[in-house]
Coordinates of C-alpha atoms in Angstrom, one line a residue:
Chain A
M1 CA 318.6 -11.5 159.6
D2 CA 317.7 -13.7 156.7
Q3 CA 317.6 -12.3 153.2
V4 CA 314.4 -10.5 152.7
P5 CA 312.1 -11.8 149.9
E6 CA 311.3 -9.0 147.6
T7 CA 308.1 -10.1 145.7
N8 CA 307.1 -6.6 144.5
A9 CA 307.3 -6.3 140.7
S10 CA 308.9 -2.9 140.9
T11 CA 311.8 -4.0 143.2
T12 CA 313.0 -5.9 140.1
L13 CA 313.3 -2.5 138.3
E14 CA 315.0 -1.3 141.4
R15 CA 317.7 -4.0 141.3
L16 CA 318.5 -3.1 137.8
L17 CA 318.4 0.6 138.0
P18 CA 318.9 1.5 141.8
G19 CA 319.9 5.0 140.9
Q20 CA 316.8 5.8 138.8
A21 CA 314.4 4.0 140.8
P22 CA 311.6 5.9 142.3
V23 CA 311.6 6.7 146.0
L24 CA 308.1 5.6 146.3
T25 CA 306.6 2.8 144.4
P26 CA 304.2 4.3 141.9
G27 CA 300.5 3.7 142.4
H28 CA 300.1 5.4 145.6
T29 CA 297.6 8.4 146.1
L30 CA 297.1 10.8 148.9
E31 CA 294.6 8.4 150.5
T32 CA 296.8 5.2 150.1
I33 CA 299.8 6.8 151.7
T34 CA 297.7 8.2 154.8
D35 CA 295.9 4.8 155.3
K36 CA 299.0 2.7 155.2
I37 CA 301.1 4.6 157.6
V38 CA 298.1 5.4 160.1
S39 CA 297.1 1.6 160.3
I40 CA 300.5 0.6 161.3
V41 CA 299.7 2.5 164.4
L42 CA 296.0 2.6 164.7
R43 CA 294.6 -0.5 163.0
R44 CA 297.4 -3.3 163.5
P45 CA 297.2 -5.5 166.3
V46 CA 299.9 -5.8 168.7
T47 CA 301.8 -8.9 167.5
L48 CA 303.6 -11.6 169.9
G49 CA 306.8 -10.6 167.9
W50 CA 306.5 -6.8 169.1
V51 CA 305.5 -7.8 172.6
G52 CA 308.5 -10.4 172.8
G53 CA 311.1 -7.9 171.4
F54 CA 309.9 -5.0 173.7
A55 CA 310.0 -7.5 176.7
L56 CA 313.5 -8.5 175.9
F57 CA 314.8 -4.7 175.6
F58 CA 312.7 -3.6 178.4
G59 CA 314.4 -6.2 180.7
L60 CA 317.6 -4.8 179.6
M61 CA 316.5 -1.4 180.4
N62 CA 315.8 -2.7 183.9
V63 CA 319.4 -4.0 184.1
L64 CA 320.5 -0.3 183.4
L65 CA 318.3 0.9 186.5
F66 CA 319.6 -2.0 188.6
A67 CA 323.4 -1.1 187.6
M68 CA 322.8 2.7 188.2
A69 CA 321.2 2.1 191.7
Y70 CA 324.2 0.0 192.7
L71 CA 326.5 2.7 191.3
F72 CA 325.0 5.4 193.1
F73 CA 325.1 3.4 196.2
R74 CA 329.0 2.4 196.1
G75 CA 330.4 4.8 193.8
V76 CA 332.4 4.5 190.5
G77 CA 334.7 2.2 192.1
I78 CA 332.5 -0.7 191.0
W79 CA 333.7 0.2 187.3
G80 CA 337.1 -0.8 185.9
I81 CA 338.5 3.0 185.9
N82 CA 341.2 3.9 188.0
I83 CA 344.2 6.2 187.7
P84 CA 345.6 6.4 185.0
V85 CA 342.7 5.3 183.0
G86 CA 340.0 7.5 184.6
W87 CA 337.9 7.5 181.4
G88 CA 336.6 4.0 180.6
F89 CA 333.5 2.6 179.3
A90 CA 331.5 5.6 180.4
I91 CA 333.2 8.0 178.1
V92 CA 333.5 5.5 175.3
N93 CA 329.8 5.0 175.3
F94 CA 328.9 8.4 175.5
V95 CA 330.8 9.5 172.3
W96 CA 329.4 6.3 170.5
W97 CA 325.8 7.4 171.3
V98 CA 326.2 10.8 170.5
G99 CA 327.8 9.8 167.2
I100 CA 324.8 7.6 166.4
G101 CA 322.5 10.3 166.8
H102 CA 324.1 12.4 164.1
A103 CA 322.8 10.4 161.3
G104 CA 319.4 11.4 162.2
T105 CA 320.1 15.2 162.2
L106 CA 322.0 14.7 158.8
I107 CA 319.1 13.1 157.2
S108 CA 316.3 15.3 158.4
A109 CA 318.4 18.6 158.2
I110 CA 321.3 18.5 155.8
L111 CA 319.4 16.3 153.3
L112 CA 316.5 18.6 153.5
L113 CA 318.6 21.6 152.6
L114 CA 320.0 19.5 149.8
K115 CA 316.6 18.9 148.4
Q116 CA 317.2 14.9 148.7
G117 CA 313.6 13.7 148.3
W118 CA 314.4 10.2 149.2
R119 CA 315.1 11.3 152.9
N120 CA 311.2 11.8 153.4
S121 CA 310.5 8.1 154.3
I122 CA 313.4 7.6 156.7
N123 CA 313.7 11.2 158.3
R124 CA 311.1 10.7 161.0
F125 CA 312.3 7.5 162.6
A126 CA 316.1 8.8 162.2
E127 CA 315.1 11.8 164.2
A128 CA 313.4 9.5 166.7
M129 CA 316.8 7.6 167.0
T130 CA 318.8 10.7 167.5
L131 CA 316.4 11.6 170.3
F132 CA 316.9 8.2 171.9
A133 CA 320.7 7.9 171.1
V134 CA 321.1 11.4 172.8
A135 CA 319.1 10.4 175.8
C136 CA 321.4 7.4 176.2
A137 CA 324.5 9.4 175.7
G138 CA 323.6 12.0 178.2
I139 CA 323.2 9.4 181.1
F140 CA 327.2 8.5 181.0
P141 CA 328.7 12.0 181.6
L142 CA 326.2 12.5 184.5
I143 CA 326.9 9.0 186.1
H144 CA 330.6 9.3 185.6
T145 CA 330.8 12.5 187.8
G146 CA 330.7 10.4 190.9
R147 CA 328.0 12.3 192.7
P148 CA 325.4 12.8 189.8
W149 CA 323.0 14.4 192.3
L150 CA 325.1 17.4 191.9
A151 CA 325.3 17.4 188.2
Y152 CA 323.4 20.6 188.0
W153 CA 326.8 22.4 189.1
L154 CA 327.7 22.0 185.7
F155 CA 325.2 24.7 184.7
P156 CA 326.0 28.5 185.3
Y157 CA 323.5 29.7 188.0
P158 CA 323.7 32.2 190.8
N159 CA 324.4 30.0 193.7
T160 CA 325.3 30.3 197.7
M161 CA 328.8 29.0 197.2
G162 CA 329.8 32.0 195.1
V163 CA 331.4 30.1 192.3
W164 CA 331.0 29.7 188.4
P165 CA 331.8 27.0 186.0
Q166 CA 335.1 27.2 184.0
F167 CA 333.8 28.2 180.4
R168 CA 337.2 27.7 179.2
S169 CA 337.1 24.1 179.6
P170 CA 336.1 21.8 176.9
L171 CA 333.8 19.7 179.3
L172 CA 331.7 22.7 180.0
W173 CA 331.4 23.2 176.0
D174 CA 330.2 19.8 175.9
V175 CA 327.3 20.4 178.4
F176 CA 326.3 23.5 176.3
A177 CA 326.8 21.4 173.0
V178 CA 325.0 18.2 174.0
S179 CA 322.2 20.0 175.7
T180 CA 321.6 22.2 172.9
Y181 CA 321.7 19.3 170.7
A182 CA 319.2 17.4 172.6
T183 CA 316.8 20.4 172.6
I184 CA 316.9 21.4 169.2
S185 CA 316.6 17.7 167.9
A186 CA 313.4 17.3 170.1
L187 CA 311.9 20.5 168.7
F188 CA 312.8 19.5 165.2
W189 CA 311.0 15.9 165.7
F190 CA 308.2 17.4 167.4
V191 CA 307.4 20.2 165.0
G192 CA 307.7 17.7 162.2
L193 CA 305.0 15.6 164.0
I194 CA 302.3 18.2 164.3
P195 CA 300.5 17.7 161.0
D196 CA 300.9 14.0 161.4
L197 CA 299.3 14.0 164.8
A198 CA 296.5 16.1 163.3
T199 CA 295.8 13.0 160.9
F200 CA 296.0 10.6 163.8
R201 CA 293.4 12.7 165.6
D202 CA 291.1 12.9 162.6
T203 CA 291.5 9.2 161.7
A204 CA 291.3 7.7 165.3
T205 CA 288.3 6.1 166.4
N206 CA 289.4 5.2 169.9
P207 CA 288.2 8.1 172.2
V208 CA 291.3 7.9 174.4
A209 CA 293.9 7.8 171.2
K210 CA 291.7 10.7 169.6
T211 CA 291.9 12.9 172.7
V212 CA 295.9 12.3 173.3
Y213 CA 296.7 12.8 169.6
G214 CA 294.2 15.7 169.5
L215 CA 296.2 17.5 172.5
L216 CA 299.3 16.9 171.0
A217 CA 298.3 18.2 167.7
M218 CA 297.4 21.4 169.4
G219 CA 294.5 22.2 167.2
W220 CA 296.5 22.1 163.8
R221 CA 294.1 22.5 161.0
G222 CA 296.4 22.6 157.8
S223 CA 295.5 26.2 157.2
A224 CA 297.5 27.6 154.3
R225 CA 298.7 30.5 156.3
H226 CA 299.9 27.9 159.2
W227 CA 301.7 25.9 156.4
K228 CA 303.6 28.9 155.3
R229 CA 305.0 29.9 158.5
Y230 CA 305.4 26.1 159.3
E231 CA 307.6 25.6 156.3
S232 CA 309.5 28.7 157.3
A233 CA 310.3 27.6 160.8
Y234 CA 311.0 24.1 159.6
L235 CA 313.6 25.1 157.1
L236 CA 315.0 27.5 159.6
L237 CA 315.3 24.8 162.0
A238 CA 317.3 22.6 159.4
G239 CA 319.6 25.3 158.6
L240 CA 320.2 25.8 162.4
A241 CA 320.5 22.1 163.1
T242 CA 323.1 21.5 160.3
P243 CA 326.0 23.7 161.7
L244 CA 324.9 22.3 165.2
V245 CA 325.5 18.8 164.2
L246 CA 328.7 19.5 162.8
S247 CA 329.8 21.4 165.9
V248 CA 328.5 18.8 168.5
H249 CA 330.9 16.0 167.5
T250 CA 333.7 18.8 167.0
V251 CA 333.2 19.7 170.6
V252 CA 333.2 16.1 171.6
S253 CA 336.4 15.8 170.0
F254 CA 337.7 19.0 171.8
D255 CA 337.4 16.9 174.9
F256 CA 340.5 15.1 173.6
A257 CA 342.0 17.2 171.2
V258 CA 342.3 20.2 173.5
S259 CA 344.3 18.1 176.1
I260 CA 348.0 17.7 175.6
L261 CA 348.0 13.8 175.8
P262 CA 350.0 12.1 173.1
G263 CA 347.4 10.5 170.9
W264 CA 344.6 12.7 171.6
H265 CA 346.4 16.3 170.8
T266 CA 345.8 16.3 166.8
T267 CA 344.0 18.7 164.6
V268 CA 342.5 15.8 162.7
F269 CA 340.2 14.9 165.5
P270 CA 337.1 17.2 164.8
P271 CA 336.6 16.2 161.1
Y272 CA 337.3 12.7 161.7
F273 CA 335.0 12.5 164.7
V274 CA 332.2 14.0 162.8
A275 CA 332.8 11.4 159.8
G276 CA 332.9 8.7 162.2
A277 CA 329.8 9.7 163.9
I278 CA 327.7 9.8 160.7
Y279 CA 329.4 6.5 159.7
S280 CA 328.1 4.6 162.8
G281 CA 324.6 6.6 162.6
F282 CA 324.0 5.4 159.2
A283 CA 324.9 1.9 160.4
M284 CA 322.3 2.3 163.2
V285 CA 319.7 3.8 160.7
L286 CA 320.2 0.4 158.5
V287 CA 320.0 -1.6 161.4
L288 CA 316.6 -0.2 162.1
A289 CA 315.4 0.3 158.9
I290 CA 315.8 -3.2 157.5
P291 CA 313.8 -5.1 160.1
I292 CA 311.2 -2.2 160.2
R293 CA 310.6 -2.3 156.4
R294 CA 310.3 -6.1 156.7
F295 CA 307.9 -6.6 159.8
Y296 CA 305.9 -3.4 158.9
G297 CA 305.7 -4.2 155.1
V298 CA 306.8 -0.5 154.2
Q299 CA 309.3 -1.9 151.3
D300 CA 307.3 0.4 148.9
M301 CA 308.2 3.6 150.9
M302 CA 311.7 2.6 152.3
T303 CA 313.0 1.1 149.0
L304 CA 316.2 -0.6 148.2
R305 CA 317.2 2.8 146.8
H306 CA 317.1 4.0 150.3
L307 CA 319.4 1.3 151.4
D308 CA 321.6 1.8 148.6
N309 CA 322.0 5.7 149.1
A310 CA 322.6 5.0 153.1
A311 CA 325.3 2.3 151.9
K312 CA 327.1 4.7 150.0
V313 CA 327.1 7.3 152.5
M314 CA 328.6 4.7 155.0
L315 CA 331.3 4.0 152.4
G316 CA 332.0 7.6 151.8
T317 CA 332.4 8.5 155.7
G318 CA 334.0 5.1 156.3
L319 CA 336.9 6.1 153.8
I320 CA 337.3 9.5 155.7
V321 CA 337.7 7.7 158.8
A322 CA 340.1 5.5 157.4
Y323 CA 342.0 8.5 156.1
G324 CA 341.8 9.8 159.8
Y325 CA 343.6 6.6 161.1
S326 CA 346.4 6.9 158.5
M327 CA 346.9 10.6 159.3
E328 CA 347.0 9.8 163.0
A329 CA 349.8 7.3 162.2
F330 CA 351.4 9.8 160.1
Y331 CA 351.4 12.6 162.3
A332 CA 352.9 10.5 165.2
Y333 CA 355.7 9.5 162.9
Y334 CA 356.4 12.9 161.1
S335 CA 356.3 14.7 164.4
G336 CA 359.4 13.1 165.6
N337 CA 357.9 13.3 169.2
A338 CA 359.0 10.4 171.2
Y339 CA 355.6 10.1 173.2
E340 CA 353.5 10.4 170.0
L341 CA 355.7 7.7 168.5
F342 CA 355.3 5.6 171.5
V343 CA 351.5 5.8 171.8
L344 CA 351.4 4.7 168.0
K345 CA 353.7 1.8 168.7
N346 CA 351.8 0.9 171.8
R347 CA 348.5 1.0 170.0
M348 CA 349.6 -1.5 167.3
L349 CA 351.8 -3.7 169.4
G350 CA 351.1 -3.0 173.2
P351 CA 348.9 -5.0 175.5
L352 CA 345.9 -3.6 173.8
A353 CA 347.0 -4.2 170.3
W354 CA 343.9 -6.6 169.8
S355 CA 341.5 -3.7 169.9
Y356 CA 343.4 -1.8 167.4
W357 CA 343.7 -4.3 164.9
C358 CA 340.0 -5.4 165.3
L359 CA 339.0 -1.8 165.0
I360 CA 341.1 -1.8 161.5
I361 CA 339.4 -5.1 160.3
F362 CA 335.9 -4.0 161.5
N363 CA 336.0 -0.3 160.5
V364 CA 338.4 -0.2 157.4
L365 CA 338.4 -3.9 155.9
I366 CA 335.3 -5.4 156.1
P367 CA 333.1 -2.2 155.0
Q368 CA 334.9 -2.2 151.7
V369 CA 332.5 -4.8 150.7
L370 CA 330.0 -1.8 150.2
W371 CA 331.8 -1.1 146.9
I372 CA 329.9 -4.1 145.5
R373 CA 326.4 -3.1 144.3
K374 CA 324.9 -6.7 145.3
V375 CA 325.9 -6.2 148.8
R376 CA 324.3 -2.7 149.0
L377 CA 320.9 -4.0 147.4
N378 CA 321.0 -7.3 149.8
P379 CA 319.3 -6.1 152.9
G380 CA 320.5 -9.2 154.8
M381 CA 324.3 -8.4 154.2
L382 CA 323.8 -4.7 154.7
F383 CA 322.5 -5.4 158.2
G384 CA 325.6 -7.7 158.9
T385 CA 327.8 -5.1 157.5
S386 CA 326.1 -2.3 159.8
L387 CA 326.4 -4.4 162.8
V388 CA 330.2 -4.8 162.2
I389 CA 330.7 -0.9 161.6
L390 CA 328.7 -0.3 165.0
F391 CA 330.9 -2.6 166.7
G392 CA 334.0 -1.2 165.0
M393 CA 333.1 2.5 165.7
W394 CA 332.7 1.5 169.4
L395 CA 336.2 -0.2 169.4
E396 CA 337.5 3.3 167.7
R397 CA 336.3 5.0 170.9
F398 CA 337.9 2.5 173.1
V399 CA 341.5 2.6 171.6
I400 CA 341.3 6.4 171.6
V401 CA 340.2 6.5 175.3
V402 CA 342.2 3.6 176.8
T403 CA 345.3 3.3 175.0
S404 CA 346.0 6.7 175.3
L405 CA 345.6 6.8 178.7
H406 CA 346.9 3.5 180.2
R407 CA 350.5 4.4 179.3
D408 CA 351.4 7.6 181.0
F409 CA 354.7 9.7 180.4
L410 CA 356.4 7.9 183.3
P411 CA 356.5 4.2 183.2
S412 CA 356.1 4.3 187.1
S413 CA 352.5 5.7 186.4
W414 CA 351.5 3.0 183.8
G415 CA 348.3 1.0 184.4
M416 CA 345.9 -1.4 182.9
Y417 CA 342.1 -1.2 182.3
V418 CA 339.8 -4.1 182.7
A419 CA 336.1 -3.4 182.4
T420 CA 334.1 -4.9 185.2
R421 CA 330.6 -6.5 184.9
W422 CA 329.1 -3.2 186.0
D423 CA 330.6 -1.5 182.9
Y424 CA 329.0 -4.0 180.6
A425 CA 325.7 -3.9 182.5
V426 CA 325.3 -0.2 182.2
F427 CA 326.4 -0.2 178.5
A428 CA 323.9 -3.1 177.8
G429 CA 321.2 -1.3 179.7
T430 CA 321.6 1.7 177.5
L431 CA 321.0 -0.5 174.5
G432 CA 317.9 -1.7 176.2
L433 CA 316.7 1.7 176.8
F434 CA 317.3 2.6 173.1
F435 CA 315.4 -0.2 171.6
S436 CA 312.6 -0.2 174.1
A437 CA 312.1 3.3 173.4
M438 CA 312.3 2.6 169.5
F439 CA 309.7 -0.2 169.9
L440 CA 307.1 2.1 171.5
F441 CA 308.0 4.7 169.0
V442 CA 306.9 2.6 166.0
R443 CA 303.6 1.5 167.8
L444 CA 302.6 5.0 169.0
M445 CA 303.9 7.5 166.5
P446 CA 303.8 7.9 162.6
M447 CA 307.1 6.3 161.8
I448 CA 307.1 7.8 158.3
T449 CA 306.3 11.5 157.8
I450 CA 303.0 11.3 156.0
F451 CA 302.6 14.7 154.9
E452 CA 306.1 14.9 153.3
M453 CA 305.3 11.6 151.7
R454 CA 302.2 13.0 150.1
M455 CA 304.5 15.8 148.8
L456 CA 306.4 13.1 146.9
L457 CA 303.4 12.3 144.7
P458 CA 303.1 13.5 141.2
Q459 CA 299.4 14.4 141.7
A460 CA 300.5 16.6 144.8
K461 CA 302.0 19.3 142.5
L462 CA 300.1 21.8 140.7
S463 CA 299.8 21.5 137.0
E464 CA 302.0 23.6 135.1
E465 CA 299.2 26.1 133.7
V466 CA 298.0 26.8 137.1
A467 CA 301.3 27.2 138.6
A468 CA 302.4 29.3 135.6
H469 CA 299.6 31.8 136.2
D470 CA 301.6 33.8 138.9
Chain B
M1 CA 271.4 27.2 160.0
T2 CA 269.5 30.4 159.8
D3 CA 269.5 31.2 163.6
Q4 CA 273.0 30.3 164.1
V5 CA 275.9 32.5 163.7
L6 CA 277.7 31.7 160.5
H7 CA 281.6 31.1 160.4
G8 CA 281.7 31.1 156.5
V9 CA 281.0 29.0 153.4
V10 CA 283.5 26.1 152.8
A11 CA 284.0 24.6 149.3
E12 CA 285.5 21.3 149.1
F13 CA 288.1 20.1 146.4
T14 CA 289.7 16.9 145.3
T15 CA 292.9 18.4 143.6
P16 CA 295.4 21.0 144.5
D17 CA 294.5 22.8 140.9
G18 CA 291.0 23.2 142.0
L19 CA 291.8 24.8 145.2
V20 CA 294.6 27.2 143.7
I21 CA 292.3 28.4 140.9
A22 CA 289.2 28.9 143.3
C23 CA 291.5 30.9 145.8
K24 CA 292.9 33.2 142.9
K25 CA 289.3 33.7 141.7
A26 CA 288.1 34.4 145.1
R27 CA 290.7 37.1 145.6
A28 CA 290.1 38.7 142.3
A29 CA 286.4 38.7 143.1
G30 CA 287.6 41.0 145.9
Y31 CA 287.4 38.6 149.1
S32 CA 290.0 39.0 151.6
R33 CA 288.9 37.1 154.8
M34 CA 289.4 33.6 153.7
D35 CA 291.7 30.7 154.4
A36 CA 292.8 27.4 152.4
Y37 CA 293.1 24.0 154.1
T38 CA 295.4 21.5 152.5
P39 CA 297.0 18.0 153.6
Y40 CA 300.3 19.0 152.8
P41 CA 302.3 22.4 152.6
L42 CA 301.1 24.2 149.2
E43 CA 302.8 27.3 149.0
E44 CA 300.8 28.3 145.9
A45 CA 297.5 28.3 148.0
A46 CA 299.0 30.8 150.6
E47 CA 300.1 33.1 147.8
A48 CA 296.8 32.9 146.1
I49 CA 294.8 34.0 149.3
G50 CA 297.3 36.9 149.6
F51 CA 299.5 35.5 152.3
T52 CA 303.2 36.0 151.0
K53 CA 305.2 37.2 154.1
T54 CA 306.0 35.6 157.3
Q55 CA 307.6 37.1 160.3
V56 CA 309.0 33.7 161.5
P57 CA 312.7 34.6 159.7
L58 CA 312.9 37.8 161.5
L59 CA 312.1 36.7 164.8
T60 CA 314.5 33.7 164.5
L61 CA 317.1 36.3 163.6
I62 CA 316.4 38.3 166.6
G63 CA 316.4 35.3 169.0
G64 CA 319.6 34.2 167.5
I65 CA 321.4 37.4 168.1
L66 CA 320.1 37.8 171.6
G67 CA 321.3 34.0 172.3
G68 CA 324.6 34.8 170.9
L69 CA 324.9 38.1 173.0
S70 CA 323.7 36.3 176.1
G71 CA 326.0 33.6 175.8
Y72 CA 329.1 35.9 175.2
L73 CA 328.2 38.4 177.9
L74 CA 327.5 35.5 180.4
Q75 CA 331.2 34.3 179.8
Y76 CA 332.7 37.7 179.8
W77 CA 330.8 38.6 183.1
V78 CA 331.6 35.4 184.9
H79 CA 335.4 35.3 184.0
V80 CA 336.1 38.9 183.9
L81 CA 333.9 40.6 186.3
A82 CA 332.2 38.2 188.8
Y83 CA 334.8 35.3 189.3
P84 CA 338.2 36.2 187.7
M85 CA 340.5 33.4 187.7
N86 CA 344.1 33.0 186.2
V87 CA 344.2 29.6 184.3
G88 CA 347.6 28.9 182.8
G89 CA 348.4 32.6 182.3
R90 CA 345.7 33.2 179.9
P91 CA 344.2 36.6 179.9
L92 CA 340.8 36.8 181.8
H93 CA 339.1 38.0 178.7
S94 CA 340.2 34.8 176.6
W95 CA 337.6 35.3 173.8
P96 CA 338.5 32.2 171.6
S97 CA 337.4 29.8 174.2
F98 CA 334.2 31.5 174.6
I99 CA 333.1 31.2 170.8
I100 CA 331.8 27.7 171.3
I101 CA 329.4 28.3 174.1
T102 CA 328.4 31.6 172.2
F103 CA 327.8 29.6 169.1
E104 CA 325.7 27.1 171.0
M105 CA 323.5 29.7 172.7
T106 CA 322.9 31.4 169.2
I107 CA 321.5 28.2 167.9
L108 CA 319.6 27.2 171.0
F109 CA 317.7 30.6 171.3
A110 CA 317.2 30.9 167.3
G111 CA 315.6 27.6 167.4
I112 CA 313.5 28.0 170.2
T113 CA 312.3 31.3 168.9
A114 CA 311.4 29.8 165.5
V115 CA 309.2 27.2 167.1
V116 CA 307.6 29.2 169.6
G117 CA 307.2 32.1 167.3
M118 CA 305.7 29.9 164.7
L119 CA 303.1 28.3 167.1
T120 CA 302.4 31.8 168.4
L121 CA 301.8 33.4 165.1
N122 CA 299.7 30.4 164.2
G123 CA 297.7 30.8 167.4
L124 CA 298.4 27.5 168.3
P125 CA 297.4 25.6 170.8
Q126 CA 293.9 26.5 169.9
P127 CA 291.4 24.2 171.6
Y128 CA 288.5 25.2 169.2
H129 CA 288.1 26.4 165.8
P130 CA 284.6 26.7 164.0
I131 CA 286.0 25.0 160.5
F132 CA 286.0 21.6 162.7
N133 CA 282.2 21.9 162.4
H134 CA 282.4 21.1 158.8
P135 CA 281.1 17.4 158.7
R136 CA 284.0 16.3 156.4
F137 CA 286.7 18.5 157.4
T138 CA 288.8 15.3 158.8
A139 CA 289.6 14.9 155.2
A140 CA 291.6 18.2 155.2
S141 CA 294.4 16.1 157.0
R142 CA 294.1 13.2 154.5
D143 CA 293.3 13.9 150.9
R144 CA 291.0 16.8 150.4
F145 CA 291.5 20.6 149.9
F146 CA 289.2 23.2 151.4
L147 CA 288.4 26.8 150.8
C148 CA 286.7 28.8 153.5
I149 CA 285.3 32.4 152.8
E150 CA 284.6 33.7 156.2
A151 CA 281.4 35.4 157.0
A152 CA 283.4 38.4 158.5
D153 CA 284.4 39.2 155.0
P154 CA 282.9 42.8 154.2
R155 CA 282.2 41.4 150.7
F156 CA 280.5 38.3 152.1
E157 CA 276.7 37.6 151.1
L158 CA 275.5 34.0 152.0
E159 CA 273.6 33.5 148.8
K160 CA 276.3 35.2 146.4
T161 CA 279.3 33.7 148.0
T162 CA 277.8 30.2 148.0
R163 CA 276.9 30.5 144.2
F164 CA 280.5 32.0 143.6
L165 CA 281.9 28.8 145.3
Q166 CA 279.5 26.4 143.4
A167 CA 280.9 27.9 140.2
T168 CA 284.4 26.6 141.0
D169 CA 285.5 23.0 140.7
A170 CA 284.3 22.5 144.2
I171 CA 282.4 18.9 144.6
D172 CA 280.8 20.5 147.8
V173 CA 279.8 23.7 149.1
A174 CA 278.5 23.9 152.7
E175 CA 277.9 26.6 155.4
V176 CA 279.9 26.2 158.9
A177 CA 278.5 27.5 161.9
D178 CA 280.7 29.6 164.3

């Protein structure tokens, strides 16, 4: 990404006062907000750039289908996993994708409860990002089971075999946490869409679009009674999603922390997994938001203040993650446990030391540039930093999964892990699935929540005398 | 319009102030069967037409309690009654490890109840509603505010109600067929 030229006069103000800058550039009315967001989907012609980008990622998605077909045919032996490293890329990618989803829920639910008005223009596409990221994540544990056509055995249902799943296992907690998370995220996203779909229904001129958006809007008519129940349900969903999102990555960390493996068995895992999830998720939000605001000209709705705030969240969560790394090292040293000490030494100096030190550089050292305000207000540099963080967070999971497993308690059971081309193909394929879904999303759905943007307008509020009559 | 059944008289406003003042006046004049339509949530409008309480939170609470109970009882039933298995000498009723699924089921049931409850109470999905017969009602999802006093209201009298709405800040008052 090149540096984005900011020609708007108000952005100069933002450069000077990012904290006080309005979250919506002044001059908008109820009408212009609606028109601007609706026209991206209903009026704007499909550009060559969109077709090219979509074709690229759709092609990558087909790599996923091909790699999965071959996997089902041959079995997980085509991957680099073997005893002692039974959890390779599949689990690394699973944790990485679930983590990315977390920022979407944080933006839509937690920032809603904290009354952060700036979230209103980025929550919709961040929620879509969550949904697609969780879809990508869900693929991995399933195809990692070896016989994915029997994956429904994970769910408790009365069966002719007379057996039940083991509810004391963190792996089953994961099934419940991730499927609940996917369901609630989808509900939250869809409920948020209903009023905007009604706007689309009322604005569309194409009869097919009108019918489809009309069916999805379910007859929404903006009745005051409906809005009241709607707001109540939306707030309740936000309140439910807040502890849920914290619980999901906690449960994912339990997959490791509840085991007794050196390097996994620590109490610092749940908080530092959650912080890492938000860290990588905000990086993905920026990787998506920076091109979107440029190509669709929505810099007046996704302002530099949004980028600045997201960068600050990354800086904060990044420091928590860095604290997690140092505590992990301290625990190993302070425990006096020979195996813990060995894992620490092996991570830093063993055959996979490159991954540990790359992790420290990408996740701890480089992101410190976010202390500098110029970097936070420069979309190009933020984009680059976010990519570095995304890669660093992927490496973190690689270090946790692989370096703990490849040296067992007995040297006779030591092994090495090398990913095969099929490991890379499945991972690249999920990137294709994720980005092609995002490409479709920005063309088919309102990527900015129209009705919540209307609420940010000064003229949307009642004048004091009318409000005071109550 | 004379031989058609009437749904009500609809006034159109350009500002939230105009709508809320008209709603309050209509309520003071004794009208009860009416509805306001806004392009974004405007809580004052709901209050002004006398709609202050929703059942959604209560339903969600019930859904959450049922979800938590079903989650815990399922695990208890499986591990203590239906399929007891000794794992590492832990008691069969090892409640700490049942907490997480209980929590997730609470959230799942509460969330689904909140959404389904909201849609059901709102009567959605609804394929037909007479308010859409208003020629400019599409603006309700854009930038206009509407107040409809329904013909079913006991105090509704076509001419009187129309004159009443014309006396507000409305830019337009129209009859809407059922």
